[in-house]
Coordinates of C-alpha atoms and ligand atoms in Angstrom, one line a residue:
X261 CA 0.0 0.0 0.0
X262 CA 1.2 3.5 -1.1
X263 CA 1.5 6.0 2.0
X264 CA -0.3 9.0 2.1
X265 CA 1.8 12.2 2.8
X266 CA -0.9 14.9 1.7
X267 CA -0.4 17.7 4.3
X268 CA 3.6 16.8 5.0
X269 CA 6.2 19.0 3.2
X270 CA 9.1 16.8 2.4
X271 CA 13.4 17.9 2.0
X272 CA 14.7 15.5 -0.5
X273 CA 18.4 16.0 -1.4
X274 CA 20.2 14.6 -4.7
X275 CA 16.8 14.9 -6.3
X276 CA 18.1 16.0 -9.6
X277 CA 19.2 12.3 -10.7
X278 CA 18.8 8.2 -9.7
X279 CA 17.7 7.3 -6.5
X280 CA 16.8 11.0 -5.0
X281 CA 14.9 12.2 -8.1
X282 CA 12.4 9.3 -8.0
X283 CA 12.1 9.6 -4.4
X284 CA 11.0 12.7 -5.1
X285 CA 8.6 12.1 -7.8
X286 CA 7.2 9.2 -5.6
X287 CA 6.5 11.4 -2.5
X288 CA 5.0 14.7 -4.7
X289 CA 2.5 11.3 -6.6
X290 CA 1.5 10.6 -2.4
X291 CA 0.3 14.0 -1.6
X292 CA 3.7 15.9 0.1
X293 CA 4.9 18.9 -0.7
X294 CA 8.4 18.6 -1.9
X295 CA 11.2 20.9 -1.6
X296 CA 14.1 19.2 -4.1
X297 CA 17.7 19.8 -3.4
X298 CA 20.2 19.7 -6.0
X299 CA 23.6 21.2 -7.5
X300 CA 22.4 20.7 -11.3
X301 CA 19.8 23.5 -12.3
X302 CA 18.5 21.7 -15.2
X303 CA 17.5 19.1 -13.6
X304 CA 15.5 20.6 -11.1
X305 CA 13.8 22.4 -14.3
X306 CA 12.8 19.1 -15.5
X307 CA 11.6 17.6 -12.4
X308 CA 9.6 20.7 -11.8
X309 CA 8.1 20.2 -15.2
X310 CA 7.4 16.2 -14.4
X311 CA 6.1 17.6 -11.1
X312 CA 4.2 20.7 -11.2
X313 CA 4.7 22.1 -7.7
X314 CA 8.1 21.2 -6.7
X315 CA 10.0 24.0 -4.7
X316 CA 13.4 23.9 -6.3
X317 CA 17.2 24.3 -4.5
X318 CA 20.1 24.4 -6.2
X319 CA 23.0 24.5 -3.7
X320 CA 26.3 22.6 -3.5
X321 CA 25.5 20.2 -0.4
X322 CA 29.2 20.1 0.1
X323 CA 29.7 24.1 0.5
X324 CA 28.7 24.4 4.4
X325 CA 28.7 28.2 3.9
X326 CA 25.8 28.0 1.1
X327 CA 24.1 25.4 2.6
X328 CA 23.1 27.5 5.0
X329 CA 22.2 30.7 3.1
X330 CA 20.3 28.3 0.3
X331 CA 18.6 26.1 3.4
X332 CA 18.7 27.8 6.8
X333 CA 15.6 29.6 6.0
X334 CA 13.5 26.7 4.4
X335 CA 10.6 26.7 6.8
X336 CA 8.5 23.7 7.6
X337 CA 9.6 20.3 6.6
X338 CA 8.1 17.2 8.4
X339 CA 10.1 14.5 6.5
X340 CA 13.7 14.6 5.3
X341 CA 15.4 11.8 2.9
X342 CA 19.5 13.0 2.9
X343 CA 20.3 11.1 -0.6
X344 CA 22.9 13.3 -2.1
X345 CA 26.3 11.7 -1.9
X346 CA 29.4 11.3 -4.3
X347 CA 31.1 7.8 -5.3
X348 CA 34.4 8.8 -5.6
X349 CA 36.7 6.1 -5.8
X350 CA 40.5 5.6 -5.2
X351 CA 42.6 2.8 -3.8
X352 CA 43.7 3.4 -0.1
X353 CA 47.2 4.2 -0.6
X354 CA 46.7 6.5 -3.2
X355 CA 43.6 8.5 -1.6
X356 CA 44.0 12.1 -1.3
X357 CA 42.9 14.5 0.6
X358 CA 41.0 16.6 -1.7
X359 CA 38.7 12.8 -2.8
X360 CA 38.3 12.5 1.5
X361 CA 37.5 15.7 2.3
X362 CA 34.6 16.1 -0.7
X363 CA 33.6 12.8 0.2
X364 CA 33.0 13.3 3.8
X365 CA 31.7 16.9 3.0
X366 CA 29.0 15.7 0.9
X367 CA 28.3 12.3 2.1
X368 CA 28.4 12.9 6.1
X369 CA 28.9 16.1 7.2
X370 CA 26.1 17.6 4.5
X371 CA 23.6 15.1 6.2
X372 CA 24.7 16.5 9.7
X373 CA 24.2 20.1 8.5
X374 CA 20.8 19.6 6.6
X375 CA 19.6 17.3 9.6
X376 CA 20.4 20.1 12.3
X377 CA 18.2 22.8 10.0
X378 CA 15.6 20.4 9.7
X379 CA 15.4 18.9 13.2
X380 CA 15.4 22.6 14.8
X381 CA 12.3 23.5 13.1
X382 CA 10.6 20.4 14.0
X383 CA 11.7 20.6 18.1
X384 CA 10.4 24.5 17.6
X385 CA 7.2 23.6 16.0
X386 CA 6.8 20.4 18.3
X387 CA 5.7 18.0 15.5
X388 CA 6.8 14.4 15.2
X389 CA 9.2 13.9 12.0
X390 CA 11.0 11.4 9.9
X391 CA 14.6 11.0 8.6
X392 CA 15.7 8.8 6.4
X393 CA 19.4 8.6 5.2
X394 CA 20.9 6.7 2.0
X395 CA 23.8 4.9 2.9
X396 CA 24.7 1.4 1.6
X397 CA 25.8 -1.7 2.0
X398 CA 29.0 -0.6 2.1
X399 CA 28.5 0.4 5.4
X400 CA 29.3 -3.2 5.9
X401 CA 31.2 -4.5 3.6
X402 CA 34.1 -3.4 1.0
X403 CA 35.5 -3.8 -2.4
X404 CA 39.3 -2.1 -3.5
X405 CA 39.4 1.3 -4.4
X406 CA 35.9 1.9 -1.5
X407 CA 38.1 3.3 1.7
X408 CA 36.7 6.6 1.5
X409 CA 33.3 6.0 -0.4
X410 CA 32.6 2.7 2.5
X411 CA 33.9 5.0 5.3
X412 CA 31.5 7.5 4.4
X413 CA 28.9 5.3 4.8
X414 CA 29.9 3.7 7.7
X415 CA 30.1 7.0 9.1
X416 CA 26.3 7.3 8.1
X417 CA 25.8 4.3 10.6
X418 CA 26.5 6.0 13.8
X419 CA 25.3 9.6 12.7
X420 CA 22.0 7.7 12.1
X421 CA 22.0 6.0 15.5
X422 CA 23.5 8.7 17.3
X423 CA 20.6 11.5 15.8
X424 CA 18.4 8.7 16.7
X425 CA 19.0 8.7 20.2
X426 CA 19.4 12.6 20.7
X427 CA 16.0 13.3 18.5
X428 CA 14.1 10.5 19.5
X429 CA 12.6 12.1 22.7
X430 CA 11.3 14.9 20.0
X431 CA 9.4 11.9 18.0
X432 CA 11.9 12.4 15.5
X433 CA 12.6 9.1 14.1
X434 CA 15.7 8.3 11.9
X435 CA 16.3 5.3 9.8
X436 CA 19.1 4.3 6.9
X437 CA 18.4 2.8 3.5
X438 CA 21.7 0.8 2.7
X439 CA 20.9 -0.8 -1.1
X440 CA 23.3 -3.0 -3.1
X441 CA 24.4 -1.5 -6.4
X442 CA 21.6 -0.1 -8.5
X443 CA 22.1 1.2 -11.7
X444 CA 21.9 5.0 -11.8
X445 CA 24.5 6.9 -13.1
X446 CA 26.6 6.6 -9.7
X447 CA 25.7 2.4 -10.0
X448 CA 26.9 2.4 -13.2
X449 CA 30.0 3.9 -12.8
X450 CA 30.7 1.9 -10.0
X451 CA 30.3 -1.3 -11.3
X452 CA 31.8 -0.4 -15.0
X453 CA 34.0 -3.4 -15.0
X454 CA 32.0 -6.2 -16.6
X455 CA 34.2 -8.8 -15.0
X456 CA 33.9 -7.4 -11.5
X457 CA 30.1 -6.8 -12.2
X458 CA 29.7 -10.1 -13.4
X459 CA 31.5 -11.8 -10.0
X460 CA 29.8 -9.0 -8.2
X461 CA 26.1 -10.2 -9.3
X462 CA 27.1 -13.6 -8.6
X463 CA 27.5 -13.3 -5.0
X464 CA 23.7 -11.7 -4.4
X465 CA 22.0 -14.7 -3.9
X466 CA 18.5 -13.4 -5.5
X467 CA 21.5 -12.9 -8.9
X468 CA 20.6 -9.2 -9.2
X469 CA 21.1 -5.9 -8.0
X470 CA 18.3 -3.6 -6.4
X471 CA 15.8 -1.5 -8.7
X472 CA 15.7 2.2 -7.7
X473 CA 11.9 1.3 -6.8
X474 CA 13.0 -1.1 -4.2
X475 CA 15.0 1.6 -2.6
X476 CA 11.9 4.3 -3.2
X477 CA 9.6 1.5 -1.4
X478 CA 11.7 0.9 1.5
X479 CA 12.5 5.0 2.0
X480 CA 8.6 5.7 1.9
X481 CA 7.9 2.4 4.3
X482 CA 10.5 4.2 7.1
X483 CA 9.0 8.0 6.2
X484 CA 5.5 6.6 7.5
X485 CA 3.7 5.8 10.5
X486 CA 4.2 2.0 9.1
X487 CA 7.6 2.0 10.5
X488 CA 6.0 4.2 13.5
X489 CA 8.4 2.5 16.2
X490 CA 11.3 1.5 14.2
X491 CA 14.8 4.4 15.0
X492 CA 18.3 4.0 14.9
X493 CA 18.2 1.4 12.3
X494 CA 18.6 0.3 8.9
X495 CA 17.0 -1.4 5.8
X496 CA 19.3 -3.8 3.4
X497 CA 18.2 -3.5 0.4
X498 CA 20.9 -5.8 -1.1
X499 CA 19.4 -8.9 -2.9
X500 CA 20.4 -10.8 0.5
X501 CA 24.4 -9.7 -0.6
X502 CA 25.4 -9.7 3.4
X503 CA 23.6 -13.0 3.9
X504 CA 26.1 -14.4 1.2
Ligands
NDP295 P1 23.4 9.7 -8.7 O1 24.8 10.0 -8.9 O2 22.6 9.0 -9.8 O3 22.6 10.9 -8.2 C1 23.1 11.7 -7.1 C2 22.3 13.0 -7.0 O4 22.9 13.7 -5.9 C3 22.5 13.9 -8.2 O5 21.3 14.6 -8.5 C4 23.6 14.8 -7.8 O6 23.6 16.0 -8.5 C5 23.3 15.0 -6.3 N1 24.5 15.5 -5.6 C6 25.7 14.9 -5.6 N2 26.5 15.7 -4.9 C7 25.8 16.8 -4.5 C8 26.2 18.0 -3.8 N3 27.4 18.2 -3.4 N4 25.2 18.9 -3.6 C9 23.9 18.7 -4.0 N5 23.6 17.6 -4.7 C10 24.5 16.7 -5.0 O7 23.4 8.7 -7.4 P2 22.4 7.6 -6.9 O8 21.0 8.0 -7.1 O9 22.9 6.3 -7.4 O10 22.8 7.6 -5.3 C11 22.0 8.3 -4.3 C12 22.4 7.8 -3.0 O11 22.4 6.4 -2.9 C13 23.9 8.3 -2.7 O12 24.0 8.7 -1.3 C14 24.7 7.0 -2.9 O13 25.9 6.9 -2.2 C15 23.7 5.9 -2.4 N6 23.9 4.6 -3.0 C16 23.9 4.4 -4.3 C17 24.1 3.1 -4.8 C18 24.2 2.8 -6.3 O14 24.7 1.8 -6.7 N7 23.7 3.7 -7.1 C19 24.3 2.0 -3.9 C20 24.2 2.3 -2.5 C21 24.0 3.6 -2.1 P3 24.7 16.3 -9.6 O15 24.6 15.2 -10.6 O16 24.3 17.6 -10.2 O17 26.1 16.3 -9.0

């Protein structure tokens, strides 16, 4: 059953492309209000055209400085999906600081930053709210050339459980999504070697990767009252890859 958000204003970011674009489209089609959050201006013109409605932000997630001109003033928001993140691969010995510091910018400290704008204006208003962050299986496990990318979203672990526990007395409930490779631009990319994709697909024992609608499902399923006492936690959505 497809939740109802029709009275909810919703902060999804990365909803220009993949995963954070159809979350988008999937919670304007239930009713919410969305406010999308990208760094690519067209396509927040196109989604606003696919979704009539839409309030768009353009903002670099990983400039803390306009993050908070572009977002400190966004009003209301009951339910918050922090999606955007950047894949951006390098073996360990050869990772620099420029790839660690834009990956953690964007990928953990971003969430922290859009979280804390968010979660005031729920504590202030007193109404009950909803994160949901997009981590990944990676949180658990690791491939050559991840350190940075999987230590990001390791990271995403404890920020989830620790806002969990600090926001929870506020009815603020915050959950992870933590999919397997799905094929969006950033899946793609990241799985570009047919041989490593190939010995990669093997391993999930269902012998695929996740559909961005099985991500969509499960980020809607924790935004609702369905997952009403669920915090601190996470969803695989991995084709049962960590059972493996
Ligand atoms: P895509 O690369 O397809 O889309 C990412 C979106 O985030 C784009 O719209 C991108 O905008 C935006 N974004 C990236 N950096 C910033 C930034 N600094 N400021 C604002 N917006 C930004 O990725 P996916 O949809 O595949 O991934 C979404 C999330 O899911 C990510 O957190 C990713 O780590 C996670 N994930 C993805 C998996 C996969 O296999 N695809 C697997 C597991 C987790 P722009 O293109 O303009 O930069």
């Amino acid at each position: 059953m497809k939740p109802n958000f029709s009275g909810l204003r919703a902060l999804v970011t990365g909803a220009g492309k993949g995963i954070g674009r159809d979350t988008a489209k999937a919670l304007h089609a239930s009713g919410a209000k969305v406010v999308a959050v990208t760094r690519t201006n067209a396509d927040l013109v196109s989604l606003a055209k696919e979704c009539p409605g839409i309030e768009p932000v353009c903002v670099d997630l990983g400039d803390w400085e306009a993050t908070e001109k572009a977002l400190g003033g966004i009003g209301p928001v009951d339910l918050l999906v922090n999606n955007a993140g950047v894949a951006l691969l390098q073996p360990f010995i050869e990772s620099t600081k420029e790839i660690f510091d834009r990956s953690f910018n964007v990928n953990v400290r971003a969430v922290l930053q859009v979280s804390q704008i968010v979660a005031k204006g729920m504590i202030n208003r007193g109404v009950a709210g909803s994160i949901v962050n997009i981590s990944s299986m990676v949180a658990y496990v690791t491939y050559p050339g991840l350190t940075t990318y999987c230590s990001t979203k390791g990271a995403i672990t404890m920020l989830t459980k620790a806002m969990a526990m600090e926001l929870g007395p506020h009815k603020i409930r915050v959950n992870s999504v933590n999919p397997t490779v799905v094929l969006t631009d950033m899946g793609k990319k990241v799985s570009a070697d047919p041989k490593f994709a190939k010995k990669l697909l093997k391993r999930h024992p269902l012998r695929k990767f996740a559909e961005v609608e099985d991500v969509v499902n499960s980020i809607l399923f924790l935004l609702s009252d369905s997952s009403a006492s669920t915090t601190g936690s996470g969803i695989l959505v991995d084709s049962g890859y960590l059972a493996s």
